[in-house]
mmCIF file of C-alpha atoms and ligand atoms in Angstrom:
data_model
loop_
_atom_site.group_PDB
_atom_site.id
_atom_site.type_symbol
_atom_site.label_atom_id
_atom_site.label_comp_id
_atom_site.label_asym_id
_atom_site.label_seq_id
_atom_site.Cartn_x
_atom_site.Cartn_y
_atom_site.Cartn_z
ATOM 1 C CA MET A 938 -46.482 50.907 -11.274
ATOM 2 C CA GLU A 939 -47.246 52.899 -14.409
ATOM 3 C CA PRO A 940 -50.741 52.909 -15.883
ATOM 4 C CA VAL A 941 -51.173 50.904 -19.082
ATOM 5 C CA SER A 942 -52.663 52.257 -22.282
ATOM 6 C CA VAL A 943 -53.261 50.092 -25.343
ATOM 7 C CA LYS A 944 -52.580 51.763 -28.699
ATOM 8 C CA ALA A 945 -53.793 50.709 -32.137
ATOM 9 C CA ILE A 946 -51.699 51.072 -35.264
ATOM 10 C CA LEU A 947 -54.271 51.157 -38.069
ATOM 11 C CA GLN A 948 -53.020 51.497 -41.622
ATOM 12 C CA SER A 949 -54.647 52.655 -44.820
ATOM 13 C CA PRO A 950 -52.969 53.390 -48.172
ATOM 14 C CA HIS A 951 -52.529 56.958 -46.835
ATOM 15 C CA GLY A 952 -50.596 55.990 -43.719
ATOM 16 C CA VAL A 953 -51.164 55.320 -40.008
ATOM 17 C CA LEU A 954 -54.200 56.753 -38.245
ATOM 18 C CA PHE A 955 -53.572 59.468 -35.623
ATOM 19 C CA VAL A 956 -56.196 61.410 -33.689
ATOM 20 C CA LYS A 957 -55.773 64.906 -32.179
ATOM 21 C CA ASN A 958 -56.326 65.199 -28.422
ATOM 22 C CA PRO A 959 -57.567 68.306 -26.560
ATOM 23 C CA ARG A 960 -53.910 69.304 -25.917
ATOM 24 C CA GLY A 961 -53.602 69.677 -29.698
ATOM 25 C CA GLU A 962 -51.241 66.700 -29.972
ATOM 26 C CA TRP A 963 -51.490 63.767 -32.355
ATOM 27 C CA GLU A 964 -51.793 60.374 -30.695
ATOM 28 C CA LEU A 965 -52.669 56.823 -31.677
ATOM 29 C CA PRO A 966 -56.246 55.706 -30.931
ATOM 30 C CA GLY A 967 -56.597 53.614 -27.766
ATOM 31 C CA GLY A 968 -56.751 54.002 -24.015
ATOM 32 C CA ARG A 969 -56.725 52.320 -20.638
ATOM 33 C CA PRO A 970 -58.262 48.872 -20.055
ATOM 34 C CA GLU A 971 -61.149 48.849 -17.616
ATOM 35 C CA ALA A 972 -61.036 46.596 -14.531
ATOM 36 C CA GLY A 973 -61.182 42.944 -15.590
ATOM 37 C CA GLU A 974 -60.924 43.794 -19.293
ATOM 38 C CA GLY A 975 -58.332 42.133 -21.558
ATOM 39 C CA LEU A 976 -55.955 44.272 -23.615
ATOM 40 C CA GLU A 977 -57.453 43.330 -26.977
ATOM 41 C CA ALA A 978 -60.976 43.951 -25.701
ATOM 42 C CA ALA A 979 -59.920 47.374 -24.429
ATOM 43 C CA LEU A 980 -58.310 48.141 -27.775
ATOM 44 C CA ALA A 981 -61.433 47.164 -29.717
ATOM 45 C CA ARG A 982 -63.688 49.183 -27.385
ATOM 46 C CA GLU A 983 -61.499 52.308 -27.468
ATOM 47 C CA VAL A 984 -61.085 52.269 -31.263
ATOM 48 C CA GLU A 985 -64.829 51.792 -31.742
ATOM 49 C CA GLU A 986 -65.604 54.628 -29.314
ATOM 50 C CA GLU A 987 -62.956 57.042 -30.586
ATOM 51 C CA CYS A 988 -63.088 56.375 -34.327
ATOM 52 C CA GLY A 989 -66.151 54.250 -35.124
ATOM 53 C CA LEU A 990 -63.923 51.533 -36.614
ATOM 54 C CA THR A 991 -64.252 47.837 -35.795
ATOM 55 C CA ILE A 992 -61.053 45.925 -35.012
ATOM 56 C CA THR A 993 -61.081 42.493 -36.665
ATOM 57 C CA SER A 994 -57.639 41.345 -35.493
ATOM 58 C CA ALA A 995 -54.917 42.730 -33.240
ATOM 59 C CA CYS A 996 -51.301 41.605 -33.239
ATOM 60 C CA TYR A 997 -49.076 42.645 -30.322
ATOM 61 C CA LEU A 998 -46.002 44.558 -31.492
ATOM 62 C CA ASP A 999 -44.170 46.217 -28.646
ATOM 63 C CA SER A 1000 -44.509 48.091 -25.359
ATOM 64 C CA GLN A 1001 -42.733 51.212 -24.148
ATOM 65 C CA SER A 1002 -42.818 53.407 -21.092
ATOM 66 C CA CYS A 1003 -43.394 56.973 -22.384
ATOM 67 C CA GLU A 1004 -43.648 60.390 -20.738
ATOM 68 C CA ILE A 1005 -47.054 61.411 -22.092
ATOM 69 C CA ILE A 1006 -47.034 64.803 -20.368
ATOM 70 C CA PRO A 1007 -44.143 66.126 -18.277
ATOM 71 C CA GLY A 1008 -43.820 64.028 -15.115
ATOM 72 C CA ARG A 1009 -46.461 61.445 -16.135
ATOM 73 C CA ARG A 1010 -45.300 58.140 -17.600
ATOM 74 C CA VAL A 1011 -47.621 55.560 -19.128
ATOM 75 C CA LEU A 1012 -46.784 52.074 -20.408
ATOM 76 C CA LEU A 1013 -47.979 52.131 -24.014
ATOM 77 C CA VAL A 1014 -48.759 48.712 -25.487
ATOM 78 C CA PHE A 1015 -48.824 48.794 -29.294
ATOM 79 C CA PHE A 1016 -50.896 46.500 -31.487
ATOM 80 C CA ARG A 1017 -51.012 46.388 -35.255
ATOM 81 C CA CYS A 1018 -54.697 46.043 -36.124
ATOM 82 C CA GLU A 1019 -56.881 45.014 -39.027
ATOM 83 C CA TYR A 1020 -60.225 46.809 -39.068
ATOM 84 C CA THR A 1021 -63.465 47.281 -40.960
ATOM 85 C CA GLY A 1022 -65.535 50.416 -41.512
ATOM 86 C CA HIS A 1023 -63.900 53.255 -43.383
ATOM 87 C CA ALA A 1024 -66.225 56.057 -42.326
ATOM 88 C CA MET A 1025 -64.383 57.734 -39.472
ATOM 89 C CA ARG A 1026 -66.661 58.833 -36.624
ATOM 90 C CA LEU A 1027 -64.654 60.869 -34.120
ATOM 91 C CA SER A 1028 -65.790 60.990 -30.505
ATOM 92 C CA GLU A 1029 -65.749 64.123 -28.395
ATOM 93 C CA GLU A 1030 -62.374 63.028 -26.974
ATOM 94 C CA HIS A 1031 -60.635 64.154 -30.181
ATOM 95 C CA THR A 1032 -60.885 67.153 -32.449
ATOM 96 C CA ASP A 1033 -59.365 65.841 -35.679
ATOM 97 C CA TYR A 1034 -57.804 62.808 -37.334
ATOM 98 C CA ARG A 1035 -55.172 62.254 -39.960
ATOM 99 C CA TRP A 1036 -53.556 59.348 -41.827
ATOM 100 C CA VAL A 1037 -49.821 59.930 -41.394
ATOM 101 C CA ASP A 1038 -47.297 58.567 -43.878
ATOM 102 C CA LEU A 1039 -44.423 57.168 -41.785
ATOM 103 C CA ALA A 1040 -42.063 57.512 -44.756
ATOM 104 C CA GLY A 1041 -42.767 61.254 -44.901
ATOM 105 C CA GLU A 1042 -42.082 64.166 -42.530
ATOM 106 C CA GLN A 1043 -42.978 63.850 -38.860
ATOM 107 C CA PRO A 1044 -45.941 66.214 -38.340
ATOM 108 C CA THR A 1045 -45.550 68.942 -35.747
ATOM 109 C CA ARG A 1046 -47.195 68.126 -32.415
ATOM 110 C CA LEU A 1047 -46.810 64.400 -33.027
ATOM 111 C CA PRO A 1048 -44.629 63.337 -30.055
ATOM 112 C CA ASP A 1049 -41.284 61.694 -30.850
ATOM 113 C CA PHE A 1050 -42.155 58.593 -28.816
ATOM 114 C CA TYR A 1051 -45.186 57.854 -31.039
ATOM 115 C CA TRP A 1052 -43.185 58.508 -34.180
ATOM 116 C CA GLN A 1053 -40.240 56.358 -33.093
ATOM 117 C CA ALA A 1054 -42.417 53.621 -31.598
ATOM 118 C CA CYS A 1055 -44.553 53.418 -34.757
ATOM 119 C CA SER A 1056 -41.541 53.304 -37.080
ATOM 120 C CA ALA A 1057 -39.734 50.728 -34.891
ATOM 121 C CA ALA A 1058 -42.880 48.675 -34.471
ATOM 122 C CA MET A 1059 -43.511 48.602 -38.221
ATOM 123 C CA ASN A 1060 -39.897 47.575 -38.896
ATOM 124 C CA ARG A 1061 -40.166 44.923 -36.210
ATOM 125 C CA THR A 1062 -43.268 43.358 -37.730
ATOM 126 C CA LEU A 1063 -41.515 43.105 -41.041
ATOM 127 C CA ALA A 1064 -38.573 41.367 -39.346
ATOM 128 C CA ILE A 1065 -40.618 38.752 -37.460
ATOM 129 C CA PRO A 1066 -41.139 36.205 -40.271
ATOM 130 C CA ALA A 1067 -37.405 36.105 -40.978
ATOM 131 C CA SER A 1068 -36.326 35.494 -37.374
ATOM 132 C CA PRO A 1069 -34.946 32.047 -36.474
ATOM 133 C CA MET A 1070 -36.604 29.642 -34.065
ATOM 134 C CA GLN A 1071 -36.719 31.335 -30.673
ATOM 135 C CA THR A 1072 -38.105 30.504 -27.264
ATOM 136 C CA LEU A 1073 -39.585 32.832 -24.720
ATOM 137 C CA ASP A 1074 -38.215 31.984 -21.337
ATOM 138 C CA TYR A 1075 -40.592 29.699 -19.431
ATOM 139 C CA PRO A 1076 -42.754 32.062 -17.326
ATOM 140 C CA LEU A 1077 -43.347 29.889 -14.254
ATOM 141 C CA PRO A 1078 -41.001 29.191 -11.348
ATOM 142 C CA THR A 1079 -39.309 25.803 -11.588
ATOM 143 C CA GLY A 1080 -37.799 23.326 -9.169
ATOM 144 C CA GLU A 1081 -38.710 22.743 -5.556
ATOM 145 C CA CYS A 1082 -40.893 25.853 -5.296
ATOM 146 C CA ASP A 1083 -43.211 24.528 -8.038
ATOM 147 C CA ARG A 1084 -43.496 21.050 -6.501
ATOM 148 C CA ARG A 1085 -46.907 21.469 -4.875
ATOM 149 C CA ARG A 1086 -48.497 22.959 -8.020
ATOM 150 C CA LEU A 1087 -47.096 20.230 -10.264
ATOM 151 C CA GLN A 1088 -48.251 17.555 -7.814
ATOM 152 C CA LEU A 1089 -51.796 18.917 -8.020
ATOM 153 C CA MET A 1090 -51.569 19.127 -11.818
ATOM 154 C CA ALA A 1091 -50.445 15.488 -11.836
ATOM 155 C CA ALA A 1092 -53.325 14.430 -9.587
ATOM 156 C CA ILE A 1093 -55.835 16.156 -11.878
ATOM 157 C CA TYR A 1094 -54.435 15.360 -15.330
ATOM 158 C CA ASP A 1095 -52.328 12.176 -15.042
ATOM 159 C CA PRO A 1096 -55.226 9.679 -14.939
ATOM 160 C CA ALA A 1097 -56.493 10.640 -18.428
ATOM 161 C CA THR A 1098 -52.957 11.113 -19.779
ATOM 162 C CA THR A 1099 -51.725 7.695 -18.667
ATOM 163 C CA GLU A 1100 -54.920 6.021 -19.839
ATOM 164 C CA PHE A 1101 -54.341 7.503 -23.320
ATOM 165 C CA LEU A 1102 -50.593 6.801 -23.260
ATOM 166 C CA LEU A 1103 -51.103 3.169 -22.330
ATOM 167 C CA ARG A 1104 -52.443 2.449 -25.821
ATOM 168 C CA HIS A 1105 -49.296 3.879 -27.443
ATOM 169 C CA LEU A 1106 -46.582 2.780 -25.038
ATOM 170 C CA PRO A 1107 -44.047 0.437 -26.679
ATOM 171 C CA SER A 1108 -42.936 -2.519 -24.578
ATOM 172 C CA GLU A 1109 -39.313 -1.881 -25.555
ATOM 173 C CA GLY A 1110 -37.179 0.601 -27.473
ATOM 174 C CA ARG A 1111 -36.505 4.245 -26.672
ATOM 175 C CA ILE A 1112 -38.963 6.700 -25.170
ATOM 176 C CA LEU A 1113 -38.474 10.467 -24.821
ATOM 177 C CA GLU A 1114 -40.560 12.884 -22.801
ATOM 178 C CA ILE A 1115 -39.870 16.538 -23.563
ATOM 179 C CA GLY A 1116 -40.591 19.207 -20.954
ATOM 180 C CA CYS A 1117 -40.839 16.421 -18.388
ATOM 181 C CA GLY A 1118 -41.071 18.776 -15.385
ATOM 182 C CA HIS A 1119 -40.617 16.756 -12.201
ATOM 183 C CA GLY A 1120 -40.694 13.554 -14.201
ATOM 184 C CA GLN A 1121 -43.730 11.629 -12.942
ATOM 185 C CA ILE A 1122 -44.976 10.695 -16.433
ATOM 186 C CA ALA A 1123 -41.493 9.555 -17.491
ATOM 187 C CA ARG A 1124 -41.271 7.539 -14.252
ATOM 188 C CA TRP A 1125 -44.658 5.940 -14.917
ATOM 189 C CA MET A 1126 -43.609 4.991 -18.476
ATOM 190 C CA ALA A 1127 -40.333 3.478 -17.222
ATOM 191 C CA GLU A 1128 -42.259 1.346 -14.721
ATOM 192 C CA ARG A 1129 -44.913 0.248 -17.232
ATOM 193 C CA SER A 1130 -42.328 -0.608 -19.929
ATOM 194 C CA PRO A 1131 -39.365 -2.031 -17.998
ATOM 195 C CA LYS A 1132 -37.631 -3.193 -21.182
ATOM 196 C CA ALA A 1133 -37.749 0.289 -22.737
ATOM 197 C CA LYS A 1134 -35.224 3.068 -22.043
ATOM 198 C CA VAL A 1135 -36.934 6.290 -20.981
ATOM 199 C CA LEU A 1136 -35.353 9.737 -21.159
ATOM 200 C CA GLY A 1137 -36.968 12.809 -19.577
ATOM 201 C CA LEU A 1138 -35.739 16.106 -21.012
ATOM 202 C CA ASP A 1139 -36.417 19.553 -19.580
ATOM 203 C CA SER A 1140 -34.816 22.936 -20.254
ATOM 204 C CA SER A 1141 -34.864 23.794 -16.547
ATOM 205 C CA PRO A 1142 -31.972 22.417 -14.456
ATOM 206 C CA ALA A 1143 -34.147 22.971 -11.345
ATOM 207 C CA GLN A 1144 -36.911 20.694 -12.728
ATOM 208 C CA ILE A 1145 -34.377 18.024 -13.639
ATOM 209 C CA ALA A 1146 -32.818 18.231 -10.170
ATOM 210 C CA VAL A 1147 -36.227 17.486 -8.605
ATOM 211 C CA ALA A 1148 -36.892 14.702 -11.141
ATOM 212 C CA LYS A 1149 -33.533 13.072 -10.415
ATOM 213 C CA ALA A 1150 -34.009 13.309 -6.655
ATOM 214 C CA SER A 1151 -37.052 10.986 -6.770
ATOM 215 C CA GLU A 1152 -36.469 7.302 -6.966
ATOM 216 C CA GLY A 1153 -36.594 5.856 -10.447
ATOM 217 C CA SER A 1154 -36.008 2.577 -12.178
ATOM 218 C CA ALA A 1155 -32.727 1.678 -13.901
ATOM 219 C CA ASN A 1156 -34.246 2.242 -17.360
ATOM 220 C CA LEU A 1157 -34.977 5.911 -16.572
ATOM 221 C CA ASP A 1158 -32.727 8.908 -17.119
ATOM 222 C CA PHE A 1159 -33.279 12.660 -16.896
ATOM 223 C CA ARG A 1160 -31.320 15.308 -18.757
ATOM 224 C CA VAL A 1161 -31.320 19.094 -19.101
ATOM 225 C CA GLY A 1162 -32.043 20.135 -22.688
ATOM 226 C CA ASP A 1163 -34.003 22.732 -24.628
ATOM 227 C CA ILE A 1164 -36.113 21.050 -27.285
ATOM 228 C CA THR A 1165 -35.799 24.047 -29.623
ATOM 229 C CA ARG A 1166 -32.027 23.476 -29.770
ATOM 230 C CA TRP A 1167 -31.647 19.818 -28.936
ATOM 231 C CA ALA A 1168 -29.730 17.576 -31.303
ATOM 232 C CA GLU A 1169 -29.774 13.792 -30.887
ATOM 233 C CA GLU A 1170 -28.582 11.197 -33.328
ATOM 234 C CA HIS A 1171 -30.698 8.346 -31.892
ATOM 235 C CA ARG A 1172 -34.304 7.910 -32.903
ATOM 236 C CA PHE A 1173 -37.199 7.301 -30.475
ATOM 237 C CA ASP A 1174 -40.078 4.843 -30.620
ATOM 238 C CA LEU A 1175 -42.312 7.140 -28.574
ATOM 239 C CA ILE A 1176 -42.053 10.873 -27.906
ATOM 240 C CA VAL A 1177 -44.386 12.380 -25.317
ATOM 241 C CA CYS A 1178 -45.073 16.055 -24.830
ATOM 242 C CA ARG A 1179 -47.636 17.404 -22.390
ATOM 243 C CA PHE A 1180 -48.318 21.069 -21.484
ATOM 244 C CA VAL A 1181 -45.117 22.209 -23.193
ATOM 245 C CA LEU A 1182 -45.948 23.378 -26.728
ATOM 246 C CA LEU A 1183 -48.294 26.043 -25.351
ATOM 247 C CA HIS A 1184 -45.199 27.786 -23.955
ATOM 248 C CA LEU A 1185 -43.263 27.707 -27.234
ATOM 249 C CA GLN A 1186 -43.466 30.302 -29.966
ATOM 250 C CA GLU A 1187 -42.285 28.122 -32.840
ATOM 251 C CA ARG A 1188 -44.612 25.187 -32.356
ATOM 252 C CA ALA A 1189 -44.633 24.079 -35.989
ATOM 253 C CA ALA A 1190 -40.830 23.995 -36.120
ATOM 254 C CA VAL A 1191 -40.674 22.038 -32.844
ATOM 255 C CA LEU A 1192 -43.275 19.570 -34.128
ATOM 256 C CA GLN A 1193 -41.212 19.029 -37.245
ATOM 257 C CA SER A 1194 -38.054 18.440 -35.237
ATOM 258 C CA LEU A 1195 -39.927 15.927 -33.062
ATOM 259 C CA LEU A 1196 -40.987 14.062 -36.199
ATOM 260 C CA VAL A 1197 -37.340 13.920 -37.250
ATOM 261 C CA LEU A 1198 -36.497 12.413 -33.850
ATOM 262 C CA LEU A 1199 -39.109 9.694 -34.362
ATOM 263 C CA GLY A 1200 -38.034 6.451 -35.906
ATOM 264 C CA SER A 1201 -40.010 5.546 -39.028
ATOM 265 C CA THR A 1202 -42.447 3.517 -36.928
ATOM 266 C CA GLY A 1203 -42.394 5.734 -33.846
ATOM 267 C CA THR A 1204 -45.346 7.538 -32.289
ATOM 268 C CA LEU A 1205 -45.647 11.114 -31.082
ATOM 269 C CA VAL A 1206 -48.161 11.712 -28.289
ATOM 270 C CA ILE A 1207 -49.042 15.328 -27.628
ATOM 271 C CA GLU A 1208 -51.414 16.698 -25.015
ATOM 272 C CA GLU A 1209 -51.947 20.444 -24.959
ATOM 273 C CA PRO A 1210 -54.708 22.577 -23.475
ATOM 274 C CA SER A 1211 -57.227 25.166 -24.450
ATOM 275 C CA LEU A 1212 -56.968 27.763 -21.678
ATOM 276 C CA SER A 1213 -60.291 29.414 -22.412
ATOM 277 C CA SER A 1214 -62.065 26.106 -21.739
ATOM 278 C CA LEU A 1215 -62.115 26.649 -17.973
ATOM 279 C CA PHE A 1216 -65.402 27.268 -16.199
ATOM 280 C CA CYS A 1217 -66.854 26.933 -12.729
ATOM 281 C CA VAL A 1218 -70.337 26.703 -11.246
ATOM 282 C CA PRO A 1219 -71.465 29.022 -9.774
ATOM 283 C CA ARG A 1220 -69.424 31.595 -11.699
ATOM 284 C CA VAL A 1221 -66.611 33.260 -9.755
ATOM 285 C CA PRO A 1222 -65.383 36.462 -11.456
ATOM 286 C CA ALA A 1223 -61.877 36.134 -9.958
ATOM 287 C CA PHE A 1224 -61.522 32.686 -11.568
ATOM 288 C CA GLU A 1225 -62.365 34.190 -14.962
ATOM 289 C CA GLN A 1226 -60.131 37.236 -14.370
ATOM 290 C CA ALA A 1227 -57.168 35.032 -13.437
ATOM 291 C CA ASN A 1228 -57.526 33.006 -16.639
ATOM 292 C CA ALA A 1229 -58.127 36.084 -18.802
ATOM 293 C CA ALA A 1230 -54.977 37.734 -17.397
ATOM 294 C CA ILE A 1231 -52.832 34.685 -18.212
ATOM 295 C CA LEU A 1232 -54.270 34.515 -21.736
ATOM 296 C CA ALA A 1233 -53.571 38.253 -22.160
ATOM 297 C CA TYR A 1234 -49.976 37.761 -20.959
ATOM 298 C CA GLY A 1235 -49.502 35.050 -23.589
ATOM 299 C CA ARG A 1236 -50.927 37.237 -26.352
ATOM 300 C CA LEU A 1237 -48.651 40.105 -25.306
ATOM 301 C CA HIS A 1238 -45.759 37.767 -26.007
ATOM 302 C CA GLY A 1239 -47.126 36.446 -29.283
ATOM 303 C CA LEU A 1240 -48.359 33.190 -27.709
ATOM 304 C CA ASP A 1241 -51.897 31.887 -27.849
ATOM 305 C CA TYR A 1242 -52.159 29.639 -24.771
ATOM 306 C CA ASP A 1243 -55.445 28.457 -26.231
ATOM 307 C CA CYS A 1244 -53.383 26.255 -28.490
ATOM 308 C CA ALA A 1245 -55.273 22.964 -28.944
ATOM 309 C CA ALA A 1246 -57.123 23.958 -32.132
ATOM 310 C CA ALA A 1247 -54.024 25.545 -33.674
ATOM 311 C CA LEU A 1248 -52.019 22.375 -33.019
ATOM 312 C CA TRP A 1249 -54.633 20.275 -34.715
ATOM 313 C CA GLU A 1250 -54.414 22.498 -37.792
ATOM 314 C CA MET A 1251 -50.620 22.425 -37.684
ATOM 315 C CA LEU A 1252 -50.566 18.630 -37.605
ATOM 316 C CA ALA A 1253 -52.856 18.535 -40.634
ATOM 317 C CA GLY A 1254 -50.110 20.342 -42.553
ATOM 318 C CA LEU A 1255 -47.430 17.805 -41.563
ATOM 319 C CA LYS A 1256 -46.743 14.348 -42.990
ATOM 320 C CA VAL A 1257 -48.432 12.421 -40.210
ATOM 321 C CA GLU A 1258 -51.134 9.832 -39.738
ATOM 322 C CA ILE A 1259 -53.448 10.505 -36.806
ATOM 323 C CA GLN A 1260 -53.661 7.271 -34.818
ATOM 324 C CA GLU A 1261 -55.974 8.580 -32.115
ATOM 325 C CA ALA A 1262 -57.321 11.939 -31.011
ATOM 326 C CA ARG A 1263 -59.654 12.912 -28.229
ATOM 327 C CA PHE A 1264 -60.588 15.780 -25.963
ATOM 328 C CA SER A 1265 -60.307 15.293 -22.245
ATOM 329 C CA GLN A 1266 -61.549 17.610 -19.502
ATOM 330 C CA PRO A 1267 -61.334 16.631 -15.840
ATOM 331 C CA THR A 1268 -63.675 17.787 -13.118
ATOM 332 C CA VAL A 1269 -61.998 19.735 -10.333
ATOM 333 C CA TRP A 1270 -64.212 19.681 -7.288
ATOM 334 C CA SER A 1271 -62.115 18.937 -4.183
ATOM 335 C CA GLU A 1272 -60.867 21.925 -2.210
ATOM 336 C CA GLU A 1273 -57.351 20.568 -2.489
ATOM 337 C CA HIS A 1274 -57.371 20.238 -6.284
ATOM 338 C CA LYS A 1275 -58.968 23.649 -6.723
ATOM 339 C CA GLN A 1276 -55.857 25.207 -5.148
ATOM 340 C CA VAL A 1277 -54.081 24.591 -8.460
ATOM 341 C CA VAL A 1278 -55.824 27.630 -9.982
ATOM 342 C CA ARG A 1279 -54.541 29.959 -7.258
ATOM 343 C CA LEU A 1280 -51.061 28.433 -7.279
ATOM 344 C CA SER A 1281 -50.828 28.765 -11.072
ATOM 345 C CA PHE A 1282 -52.081 32.353 -10.939
ATOM 346 C CA GLN A 1283 -49.638 33.209 -8.126
ATOM 347 C CA ALA A 1284 -46.814 31.560 -10.051
ATOM 348 C CA PHE A 1285 -47.645 33.815 -13.021
ATOM 349 C CA SER A 1286 -48.406 36.946 -11.012
ATOM 350 C CA SER A 1287 -45.002 38.658 -11.028
ATOM 351 C CA ARG A 1288 -44.942 38.299 -14.831
ATOM 352 C CA LEU A 1289 -48.496 39.672 -15.076
ATOM 353 C CA VAL A 1290 -47.524 42.734 -13.042
ATOM 354 C CA GLU A 1291 -44.220 43.266 -14.890
ATOM 355 C CA ALA A 1292 -46.071 43.131 -18.204
ATOM 356 C CA GLY A 1293 -48.692 45.615 -16.992
ATOM 357 C CA VAL A 1294 -51.531 43.123 -17.421
ATOM 358 C CA LEU A 1295 -52.576 43.562 -13.772
ATOM 359 C CA GLU A 1296 -51.760 45.939 -10.942
ATOM 360 C CA PRO A 1297 -50.421 44.350 -7.714
ATOM 361 C CA ALA A 1298 -53.652 45.324 -5.935
ATOM 362 C CA GLN A 1299 -55.697 43.451 -8.567
ATOM 363 C CA VAL A 1300 -53.503 40.373 -8.097
ATOM 364 C CA ALA A 1301 -54.122 40.493 -4.341
ATOM 365 C CA GLN A 1302 -57.901 40.858 -4.851
ATOM 366 C CA ILE A 1303 -58.029 37.930 -7.276
ATOM 367 C CA VAL A 1304 -55.994 35.698 -4.939
ATOM 368 C CA ALA A 1305 -58.213 36.605 -1.973
ATOM 369 C CA SER A 1306 -61.378 35.844 -3.946
ATOM 370 C CA LEU A 1307 -59.976 32.550 -5.274
ATOM 371 C CA VAL A 1308 -59.382 31.412 -1.692
ATOM 372 C CA ARG A 1309 -62.678 32.740 -0.330
ATOM 373 C CA ASP A 1310 -65.060 32.077 -3.236
ATOM 374 C CA TYR A 1311 -63.571 29.603 -5.712
ATOM 375 C CA GLU A 1312 -62.025 27.235 -3.180
ATOM 376 C CA SER A 1313 -65.254 27.105 -1.184
ATOM 377 C CA PRO A 1314 -67.017 23.696 -1.195
ATOM 378 C CA ALA A 1315 -69.990 25.300 -2.978
ATOM 379 C CA VAL A 1316 -68.041 25.580 -6.237
ATOM 380 C CA ILE A 1317 -67.435 22.868 -8.830
ATOM 381 C CA SER A 1318 -65.057 23.527 -11.663
ATOM 382 C CA SER A 1319 -63.679 22.126 -14.863
ATOM 383 C CA GLY A 1320 -60.001 21.543 -15.379
ATOM 384 C CA LEU A 1321 -58.447 22.467 -18.700
ATOM 385 C CA ARG A 1322 -59.861 20.781 -21.770
ATOM 386 C CA THR A 1323 -56.881 19.145 -23.440
ATOM 387 C CA LEU A 1324 -56.460 17.694 -26.898
ATOM 388 C CA GLN A 1325 -54.674 14.351 -26.774
ATOM 389 C CA ILE A 1326 -53.249 13.206 -30.092
ATOM 390 C CA ALA A 1327 -51.139 10.241 -31.142
ATOM 391 C CA VAL A 1328 -49.527 10.517 -34.577
ATOM 392 C CA THR A 1329 -47.048 8.504 -36.609
ATOM 393 C CA PRO A 1330 -44.975 9.660 -39.581
ATOM 394 C CA ARG A 1331 -46.998 9.157 -42.764
ATOM 395 C CA SER A 1332 -44.439 6.798 -44.219
ATOM 396 C CA GLY A 1333 -44.627 4.678 -41.059
ATOM 397 C CA ARG A 1334 -47.222 2.166 -39.974
ATOM 398 C CA SER A 1335 -50.724 2.707 -41.305
HETATM 399 C C1 SAM B 261 -46.242 23.099 -17.549
HETATM 400 S S1 SAM B 261 -44.768 22.203 -17.296
HETATM 401 C C2 SAM B 261 -45.304 20.576 -17.736
HETATM 402 C C3 SAM B 261 -44.495 19.496 -17.106
HETATM 403 C C4 SAM B 261 -44.916 18.073 -17.509
HETATM 404 N N1 SAM B 261 -44.852 17.877 -18.939
HETATM 405 C C5 SAM B 261 -46.311 17.764 -17.003
HETATM 406 O O1 SAM B 261 -47.242 17.737 -17.820
HETATM 407 O O2 SAM B 261 -46.463 17.582 -15.797
HETATM 408 C C6 SAM B 261 -43.806 22.650 -18.735
HETATM 409 C C7 SAM B 261 -42.382 22.149 -18.658
HETATM 410 O O3 SAM B 261 -41.757 22.376 -19.916
HETATM 411 C C8 SAM B 261 -40.430 22.807 -19.680
HETATM 412 N N2 SAM B 261 -39.982 23.533 -20.882
HETATM 413 C C9 SAM B 261 -40.373 24.756 -21.280
HETATM 414 N N3 SAM B 261 -39.774 25.079 -22.425
HETATM 415 C C10 SAM B 261 -38.987 24.015 -22.769
HETATM 416 C C11 SAM B 261 -38.104 23.738 -23.843
HETATM 417 N N4 SAM B 261 -37.900 24.659 -24.802
HETATM 418 N N5 SAM B 261 -37.470 22.550 -23.896
HETATM 419 C C12 SAM B 261 -37.655 21.636 -22.903
HETATM 420 N N6 SAM B 261 -38.467 21.857 -21.850
HETATM 421 C C13 SAM B 261 -39.130 23.024 -21.784
HETATM 422 C C14 SAM B 261 -40.532 23.659 -18.420
HETATM 423 O O4 SAM B 261 -39.288 23.804 -17.765
HETATM 424 C C15 SAM B 261 -41.550 22.883 -17.610
HETATM 425 O O5 SAM B 261 -40.939 21.945 -16.777
#
């Protein structure tokens, strides 16, 4: 496992900021995250320490394994940063600084990997707005091996979800659940509205296989389909989407396509979480580290898993009427339900290690502490705070 170093690309009208290290080479400001520290926090701390500049926003660009000195590779994680404070204050770690114009000559002693990575990263940022709708692959295991975790999620979150849904469930017509997972919400809707036809859609064939294997009523069907590419000529009276949009990069585009799929009087019910809303009493550092690592993984891939507020703002920009909105946050206190945190973290862990967010040893320590400390009867915890929203197209019912 290579060490990780976060690197800031800071621009001024004169170019990109480089600092000179004791080997006499130019490098980007940044450094290694400390134990338990997120990548953005490490970036902000390093830039403040090395240059006296304050990062105000950091956008992940790219990562590359580079041979920093012969025989020593480091995974460099590049962020394009906004900053304040123009008076450079170099630390003792560096002897000089320079704003380098990427359109000009490559300075001597500025390693090729920085030069190429910076140029590629800058080109890539320019290309992002023009790229078509794209999905990151879903980061969690699917199918039978995720059954236990999804069962616990259902036990914790379904009571508030179904209570909210009940007020928006049509007694007949067509109902669609996207990202239906193992299908328990779709199954519940089919039972509650026997005259309606319910379709559960999920991009994972393994999830759909599990959903189909459970008994269901005749008005229930499951199908494999990716909502970012799905075309359907029929319209739906209710579309339900829970814990799915947080995994999608193009949420606004997906929301718009869901509105197209709604009949003029249909309702869209969305429930998505705010990942940073989790807390437990007494505090367990491993619980916070597990959540911080997952949030950092999302940010590395351009996804803010803390998506409830952003969704609310997105909906405000669409032609919809809000029929009902509320926050919901369950209490997770039983030892059994608390296992969902460990199972979710373990399900994510290979991705966290691959992305360099955590070392395997850190994963093992966090898992051990979750079992020993967080799952102990002395701890009470929140579940995720979710935002539940029911909207109708603005031209529909008022
Ligand atoms: C966290 S699970 C939630 C499952 C279910 N909605 C629930 O709340 O229990 C997210 C589900 O969304 C599915 N998914 C992810 N991206 C998708 C996409 N682009 N189209 C359809 N389903 C998707 C995943 O396969 C997974 O089953």
